[in-house]
Tab-separated table of C-alpha atoms in Angstrom:
chain	number	residue	atom	x	y	z
A	10	UNK	CA	204.989	219.691	105.250
A	11	UNK	CA	207.017	222.726	106.830
A	12	UNK	CA	204.067	224.300	108.165
A	13	UNK	CA	203.258	221.217	109.896
A	14	UNK	CA	206.295	220.618	111.549
A	15	UNK	CA	206.401	224.352	112.363
A	16	UNK	CA	202.986	223.842	114.319
A	17	UNK	CA	203.863	221.076	115.777
A	18	UNK	CA	206.931	222.602	117.385
A	19	UNK	CA	204.717	225.420	118.722
A	20	UNK	CA	202.426	223.060	120.220
A	21	UNK	CA	205.336	220.892	121.836
A	22	UNK	CA	206.840	223.921	123.259
A	23	UNK	CA	203.597	225.079	124.798
A	24	UNK	CA	203.082	221.914	126.510
A	25	UNK	CA	206.641	221.889	127.553
A	26	UNK	CA	206.150	225.582	129.048
A	27	UNK	CA	202.894	224.438	130.978
A	28	UNK	CA	204.751	221.789	132.326
A	29	UNK	CA	207.540	223.851	133.528
A	30	UNK	CA	205.056	226.254	135.304
A	31	UNK	CA	206.230	227.920	138.315
A	32	UNK	CA	203.072	229.060	139.472
A	33	UNK	CA	201.481	227.801	142.644
A	34	UNK	CA	200.488	224.163	141.908
A	35	UNK	CA	197.446	222.417	143.695
A	36	UNK	CA	199.127	219.056	143.200
A	37	UNK	CA	202.346	220.150	144.838
A	38	UNK	CA	200.281	221.477	147.418
A	39	UNK	CA	198.180	218.120	148.282
A	40	UNK	CA	201.703	216.293	148.134
A	41	UNK	CA	203.493	217.992	150.744
A	42	UNK	CA	200.303	218.117	152.941
A	43	UNK	CA	199.636	214.429	152.540
A	44	UNK	CA	203.282	213.555	153.588
A	45	UNK	CA	203.551	215.826	156.568
A	46	UNK	CA	199.928	215.302	157.921
A	47	UNK	CA	200.033	211.460	157.212
A	48	UNK	CA	199.212	209.207	160.211
A	49	UNK	CA	202.813	208.087	159.750
A	50	UNK	CA	203.975	211.439	160.860
A	51	UNK	CA	201.988	211.158	164.299
A	52	UNK	CA	201.404	214.964	164.357
A	53	UNK	CA	204.974	216.272	164.238
A	54	UNK	CA	205.082	216.974	167.977
A	55	UNK	CA	208.189	218.858	168.985
A	56	UNK	CA	211.156	216.566	169.828
A	57	UNK	CA	209.639	213.642	168.371
A	58	UNK	CA	211.444	211.381	165.496
A	59	UNK	CA	208.286	212.602	163.158
A	60	UNK	CA	209.111	216.034	163.992
A	61	UNK	CA	212.694	215.616	162.905
A	62	UNK	CA	211.696	213.971	159.785
A	63	UNK	CA	209.387	216.874	158.791
A	64	UNK	CA	212.499	218.974	159.269
A	65	UNK	CA	214.420	216.814	157.086
A	66	UNK	CA	211.623	216.928	154.352
A	67	UNK	CA	211.751	220.670	154.272
A	68	UNK	CA	215.523	220.877	153.999
A	69	UNK	CA	215.371	218.223	150.863
A	70	UNK	CA	213.190	220.894	149.100
A	71	UNK	CA	215.032	223.878	149.910
A	72	UNK	CA	218.169	221.995	148.591
A	73	UNK	CA	215.999	220.782	145.469
A	74	UNK	CA	215.174	224.530	145.031
A	75	UNK	CA	218.823	225.686	145.203
A	76	UNK	CA	218.271	227.711	148.297
A	77	UNK	CA	221.605	228.248	150.509
A	78	UNK	CA	221.585	226.953	153.941
A	79	UNK	CA	221.214	229.745	156.232
A	80	UNK	CA	220.939	227.840	159.566
A	81	UNK	CA	223.802	227.543	162.282
A	82	UNK	CA	223.996	223.763	161.098
A	83	UNK	CA	223.564	223.431	157.407
A	84	UNK	CA	219.801	224.262	156.926
A	85	UNK	CA	219.154	223.823	160.775
A	86	UNK	CA	219.147	226.195	163.721
A	87	UNK	CA	218.979	223.910	166.305
A	88	UNK	CA	217.357	225.273	169.875
A	89	UNK	CA	215.723	223.569	172.939
A	90	UNK	CA	211.970	224.017	173.572
A	91	UNK	CA	210.425	223.511	177.151
A	92	UNK	CA	207.055	221.636	176.743
A	93	UNK	CA	204.509	221.897	179.500
A	94	UNK	CA	202.637	218.541	178.577
A	95	UNK	CA	199.356	217.528	180.438
A	96	UNK	CA	200.063	214.121	181.515
A	97	UNK	CA	203.931	214.250	182.665
A	98	UNK	CA	206.029	216.898	184.134
A	99	UNK	CA	207.618	219.503	182.091
A	100	UNK	CA	210.657	218.630	179.771
A	101	UNK	CA	213.226	220.231	177.382
A	102	UNK	CA	213.333	218.849	173.706
A	103	UNK	CA	215.283	219.627	170.902
A	104	UNK	CA	213.835	221.538	168.240
A	105	UNK	CA	214.943	223.314	165.098
A	106	UNK	CA	214.242	225.795	162.292
A	107	UNK	CA	214.545	225.053	158.883
A	108	UNK	CA	216.278	228.104	156.795
A	109	UNK	CA	216.730	228.393	153.291
A	110	UNK	CA	218.408	231.474	151.330
A	111	UNK	CA	217.620	232.802	147.826
A	112	UNK	CA	221.105	235.075	147.471
A	113	UNK	CA	219.832	237.814	144.567
A	114	UNK	CA	222.978	239.865	145.714
A	115	UNK	CA	220.300	242.772	147.333
A	116	UNK	CA	220.796	245.029	150.291
A	117	UNK	CA	217.504	243.853	151.822
A	118	UNK	CA	215.772	240.574	152.429
A	119	UNK	CA	212.223	239.394	152.679
A	120	UNK	CA	211.233	236.767	155.154
A	121	UNK	CA	208.357	233.965	154.120
A	122	UNK	CA	207.774	231.503	157.056
A	123	UNK	CA	205.473	228.925	158.234
A	124	UNK	CA	205.655	226.360	161.224
A	125	UNK	CA	205.896	222.756	160.686
A	126	UNK	CA	205.222	221.481	164.014
A	127	UNK	CA	202.021	220.103	165.623
A	128	UNK	CA	200.378	218.624	168.374
A	129	UNK	CA	201.930	215.073	168.331
A	130	UNK	CA	199.843	212.679	170.068
A	131	UNK	CA	197.944	215.257	172.266
A	132	UNK	CA	200.415	215.180	175.142
A	133	UNK	CA	201.864	218.593	175.012
A	134	UNK	CA	198.652	220.785	175.843
A	135	UNK	CA	196.530	222.837	173.348
A	136	UNK	CA	194.363	220.063	171.832
A	137	UNK	CA	190.604	220.737	171.820
A	138	UNK	CA	189.721	216.949	171.905
A	139	UNK	CA	187.893	215.548	174.779
A	140	UNK	CA	190.436	212.690	175.456
A	141	UNK	CA	193.508	213.878	173.390
A	142	UNK	CA	196.344	211.788	174.858
A	143	UNK	CA	197.432	209.100	172.281
A	144	UNK	CA	195.487	210.557	169.920
A	145	UNK	CA	197.279	211.696	166.392
A	146	UNK	CA	196.835	215.250	165.604
A	147	UNK	CA	197.534	215.369	162.083
A	148	UNK	CA	197.819	219.270	161.829
A	149	UNK	CA	196.945	219.294	157.966
A	150	UNK	CA	195.497	222.732	158.117
A	151	UNK	CA	197.719	223.965	161.073
A	152	UNK	CA	200.018	223.752	159.831
A	153	UNK	CA	200.945	221.589	156.933
A	154	UNK	CA	198.851	224.066	154.875
A	155	UNK	CA	201.397	226.509	155.541
A	156	UNK	CA	204.587	224.489	154.992
A	157	UNK	CA	203.272	223.709	151.630
A	158	UNK	CA	202.542	227.550	150.806
A	159	UNK	CA	206.069	228.222	152.018
A	160	UNK	CA	207.735	225.519	149.596
A	161	UNK	CA	205.508	226.374	146.632
A	162	UNK	CA	206.698	230.139	147.278
A	163	UNK	CA	210.492	228.885	147.459
A	164	UNK	CA	210.075	227.131	144.147
A	165	UNK	CA	208.241	230.017	142.673
A	166	UNK	CA	210.944	232.545	143.404
A	167	UNK	CA	213.947	230.214	142.838
A	168	UNK	CA	212.601	228.971	139.324
A	169	UNK	CA	211.005	232.177	137.806
A	170	UNK	CA	214.014	232.979	136.069
A	171	UNK	CA	213.683	236.338	137.574
A	172	UNK	CA	216.538	238.183	139.532
A	173	UNK	CA	214.372	240.002	142.290
A	174	UNK	CA	215.591	243.366	143.915
A	175	UNK	CA	215.274	241.633	147.154
A	176	UNK	CA	216.712	238.362	148.620
A	177	UNK	CA	214.387	235.796	150.129
A	178	UNK	CA	214.639	234.022	153.532
A	179	UNK	CA	212.635	231.013	153.682
A	180	UNK	CA	212.092	229.610	157.007
A	181	UNK	CA	210.044	226.826	158.586
A	182	UNK	CA	209.579	227.588	162.157
A	183	UNK	CA	209.845	224.582	164.740
A	184	UNK	CA	207.950	224.571	168.257
A	185	UNK	CA	205.252	227.386	167.411
A	186	UNK	CA	202.573	225.588	169.000
A	187	UNK	CA	204.504	225.844	172.436
A	188	UNK	CA	204.409	229.502	172.214
A	189	UNK	CA	206.320	230.693	169.025
A	190	UNK	CA	209.605	229.592	170.463
A	191	UNK	CA	211.288	228.725	167.010
A	192	UNK	CA	210.382	232.393	165.579
A	193	UNK	CA	211.293	234.002	168.822
A	194	UNK	CA	214.805	231.893	169.020
A	195	UNK	CA	215.432	233.312	165.258
A	196	UNK	CA	214.699	237.064	165.948
A	197	UNK	CA	216.895	236.555	168.777
A	198	UNK	CA	219.700	234.534	167.327
A	199	UNK	CA	219.300	235.706	163.689
A	200	UNK	CA	221.249	234.247	161.068
A	201	UNK	CA	221.292	237.525	158.788
A	202	UNK	CA	221.032	241.079	160.268
A	203	UNK	CA	217.429	241.869	161.572
A	204	UNK	CA	217.871	245.545	160.329
A	205	UNK	CA	218.452	243.646	156.718
A	206	UNK	CA	214.873	242.300	156.669
A	207	UNK	CA	212.309	244.291	154.495
A	208	UNK	CA	209.204	242.518	155.928
A	209	UNK	CA	208.118	239.071	156.983
A	210	UNK	CA	205.223	237.271	155.618
A	211	UNK	CA	203.676	234.102	157.491
A	212	UNK	CA	201.177	231.607	156.416
A	213	UNK	CA	199.436	229.864	159.123
A	214	UNK	CA	196.222	227.743	158.596
A	215	UNK	CA	195.608	228.331	154.682
A	216	UNK	CA	193.975	225.437	153.725
A	217	UNK	CA	190.386	225.465	154.626
A	218	UNK	CA	189.132	228.596	152.495
A	219	UNK	CA	185.681	229.712	152.944
A	220	UNK	CA	184.471	231.618	149.909
A	221	UNK	CA	181.675	233.313	151.939
A	222	UNK	CA	184.850	234.513	154.547
A	223	UNK	CA	187.902	234.897	152.412
A	224	UNK	CA	191.136	234.777	153.478
A	225	UNK	CA	192.380	237.316	155.904
A	226	UNK	CA	195.603	238.954	155.597
A	227	UNK	CA	196.591	240.500	158.583
A	228	UNK	CA	199.518	243.478	159.353
A	229	UNK	CA	198.172	245.943	156.984
A	230	UNK	CA	198.693	248.433	159.548
A	231	UNK	CA	202.430	247.489	160.293
A	232	UNK	CA	203.618	249.838	157.516
A	233	UNK	CA	202.321	252.873	155.874
A	234	UNK	CA	203.188	251.438	152.278
A	235	UNK	CA	200.683	248.427	152.473
A	236	UNK	CA	197.920	250.266	151.364
A	237	UNK	CA	199.548	251.407	147.911
A	238	UNK	CA	200.749	247.680	147.551
A	239	UNK	CA	197.302	246.044	147.990
A	240	UNK	CA	195.547	248.803	145.989
A	241	UNK	CA	195.482	247.278	142.478
A	242	UNK	CA	195.619	243.390	143.736
A	243	UNK	CA	192.305	241.796	142.192
A	244	UNK	CA	191.728	237.974	142.655
A	245	UNK	CA	189.067	235.444	142.243
A	246	UNK	CA	190.024	234.310	145.827
A	247	UNK	CA	188.156	236.513	148.239
A	248	UNK	CA	190.539	238.447	150.667
A	249	UNK	CA	190.348	241.011	153.326
A	250	UNK	CA	192.764	242.766	155.643
A	251	UNK	CA	193.256	243.492	159.149
A	252	UNK	CA	195.672	246.016	160.800
A	253	UNK	CA	197.136	243.903	163.825
A	254	UNK	CA	200.171	243.003	163.541
A	255	UNK	CA	201.052	240.787	166.607
A	256	UNK	CA	198.783	237.783	167.320
A	257	UNK	CA	199.282	233.966	168.062
A	258	UNK	CA	201.495	232.996	165.306
A	259	UNK	CA	205.349	233.516	164.284
A	260	UNK	CA	205.019	236.956	162.423
A	261	UNK	CA	204.515	238.245	165.990
A	262	UNK	CA	208.226	237.647	166.874
A	263	UNK	CA	209.027	239.783	163.914
A	264	UNK	CA	206.502	242.564	164.440
A	265	UNK	CA	208.038	242.707	168.129
A	266	UNK	CA	211.184	243.603	166.698
A	267	UNK	CA	209.670	246.347	164.490
A	268	UNK	CA	209.558	244.604	161.465
A	269	UNK	CA	206.467	245.080	158.988
A	270	UNK	CA	204.571	241.819	158.717
A	271	UNK	CA	201.776	240.037	156.743
A	272	UNK	CA	199.860	237.165	158.077
A	273	UNK	CA	197.547	234.803	155.828
A	274	UNK	CA	195.020	232.734	157.614
A	275	UNK	CA	191.698	231.344	156.194
A	276	UNK	CA	189.993	231.240	159.718
A	277	UNK	CA	189.201	228.696	162.634
A	278	UNK	CA	187.095	225.588	162.054
A	279	UNK	CA	185.488	222.731	164.549
A	280	UNK	CA	188.744	220.634	163.544
A	281	UNK	CA	191.233	223.000	164.768
A	282	UNK	CA	193.493	221.280	167.377
A	283	UNK	CA	191.850	218.072	167.050
A	284	UNK	CA	192.731	214.964	165.785
A	285	UNK	CA	190.247	215.624	162.770
A	286	UNK	CA	192.281	217.951	161.115
A	287	UNK	CA	192.996	215.940	158.084
A	288	UNK	CA	194.392	216.310	154.727
A	289	UNK	CA	191.406	215.205	152.630
A	290	UNK	CA	189.481	218.489	154.102
A	291	UNK	CA	192.088	220.890	152.460
A	292	UNK	CA	191.058	223.018	149.460
A	293	UNK	CA	194.341	222.810	147.563
A	294	UNK	CA	192.952	224.930	144.550
A	295	UNK	CA	191.781	227.910	146.721
A	296	UNK	CA	195.144	227.705	148.644
A	297	UNK	CA	197.042	228.057	145.473
A	298	UNK	CA	194.947	231.288	144.807
A	299	UNK	CA	196.037	232.310	148.264
A	300	UNK	CA	199.555	231.894	147.349
A	301	UNK	CA	199.145	233.870	143.712
A	302	UNK	CA	197.870	236.909	146.096
A	303	UNK	CA	200.697	236.645	148.352
A	304	UNK	CA	203.008	236.790	145.346
A	305	UNK	CA	201.473	239.849	143.750
A	306	UNK	CA	201.700	241.506	146.955
A	307	UNK	CA	205.461	240.683	147.335
A	308	UNK	CA	205.873	241.616	143.619
A	309	UNK	CA	204.400	245.100	144.403
A	310	UNK	CA	206.438	245.451	147.366
A	311	UNK	CA	209.486	244.862	145.682
A	312	UNK	CA	208.718	247.714	143.391
A	313	UNK	CA	209.370	249.964	146.359
A	314	UNK	CA	212.321	251.117	148.719
A	315	UNK	CA	212.603	249.134	152.380
A	316	UNK	CA	209.139	249.448	153.947
A	317	UNK	CA	209.129	251.757	157.090
A	318	UNK	CA	207.754	249.835	160.359
A	319	UNK	CA	204.476	251.386	161.986
A	320	UNK	CA	203.333	250.136	165.240
A	321	UNK	CA	199.504	249.496	165.497
A	322	UNK	CA	197.703	251.082	168.082
């Protein structure tokens, strides 16, 4: 009988341990994307009530993971964004970044980012639809998938019972679709010194994995240390590297300030910037695999001193 109870305790312990796993979860990824990319969110256009609701959703998750507020107003860093819309004159709208800090008492900080805005009802430009005005652009891949990744990495690093040798700054950027406005605002008005940033890792469109292509990881040429960091990283999720550090997403703002970057992207598709970029088309299992690659790279990088920036020719 004693042996039976001992075995039962081992089984229950294993179940409890599994239930408390902090590894990236496809179920969590689906939950975040389903909320952010639902029709009720009306495309999360900059300045809309739904965009504000998305920001509050991210802040709520940051608070849940006990991240410290690192904006200028709690978790928020407000700014104004000029919108060049198709059917009405230019206007200025209120926007904000959402910023949470994991303080490990370290000298340097790793920034992990993704943008939470999208094209709203198709009136702010950039839509690929024939008649975009009034249509909900849900932006499941672009970029609810990246925000889901941001939140899963925040959960992992805040709940893995490890005190890493670097701090983490998790940023959900606003107004990316209007020209990287939120990330540019942050690097010009940083809430911690840019000199304290080790590198920046950005996720933009990581939800439509094609196994024949794999996930692209940009920024490989932005530090001479990246090849050593990548060297022993193996995964069933196919990936390839690209040297470029600039580009049409928020990592470009950090690269412009001579900060090493990584950029995760699963590539373009027929639903890009169209009302058909919907949640049911996301591959949550593959996205979890992509996040595991990112975790491995970050953990390898934390074994080294602060990375040195290299300009990509």
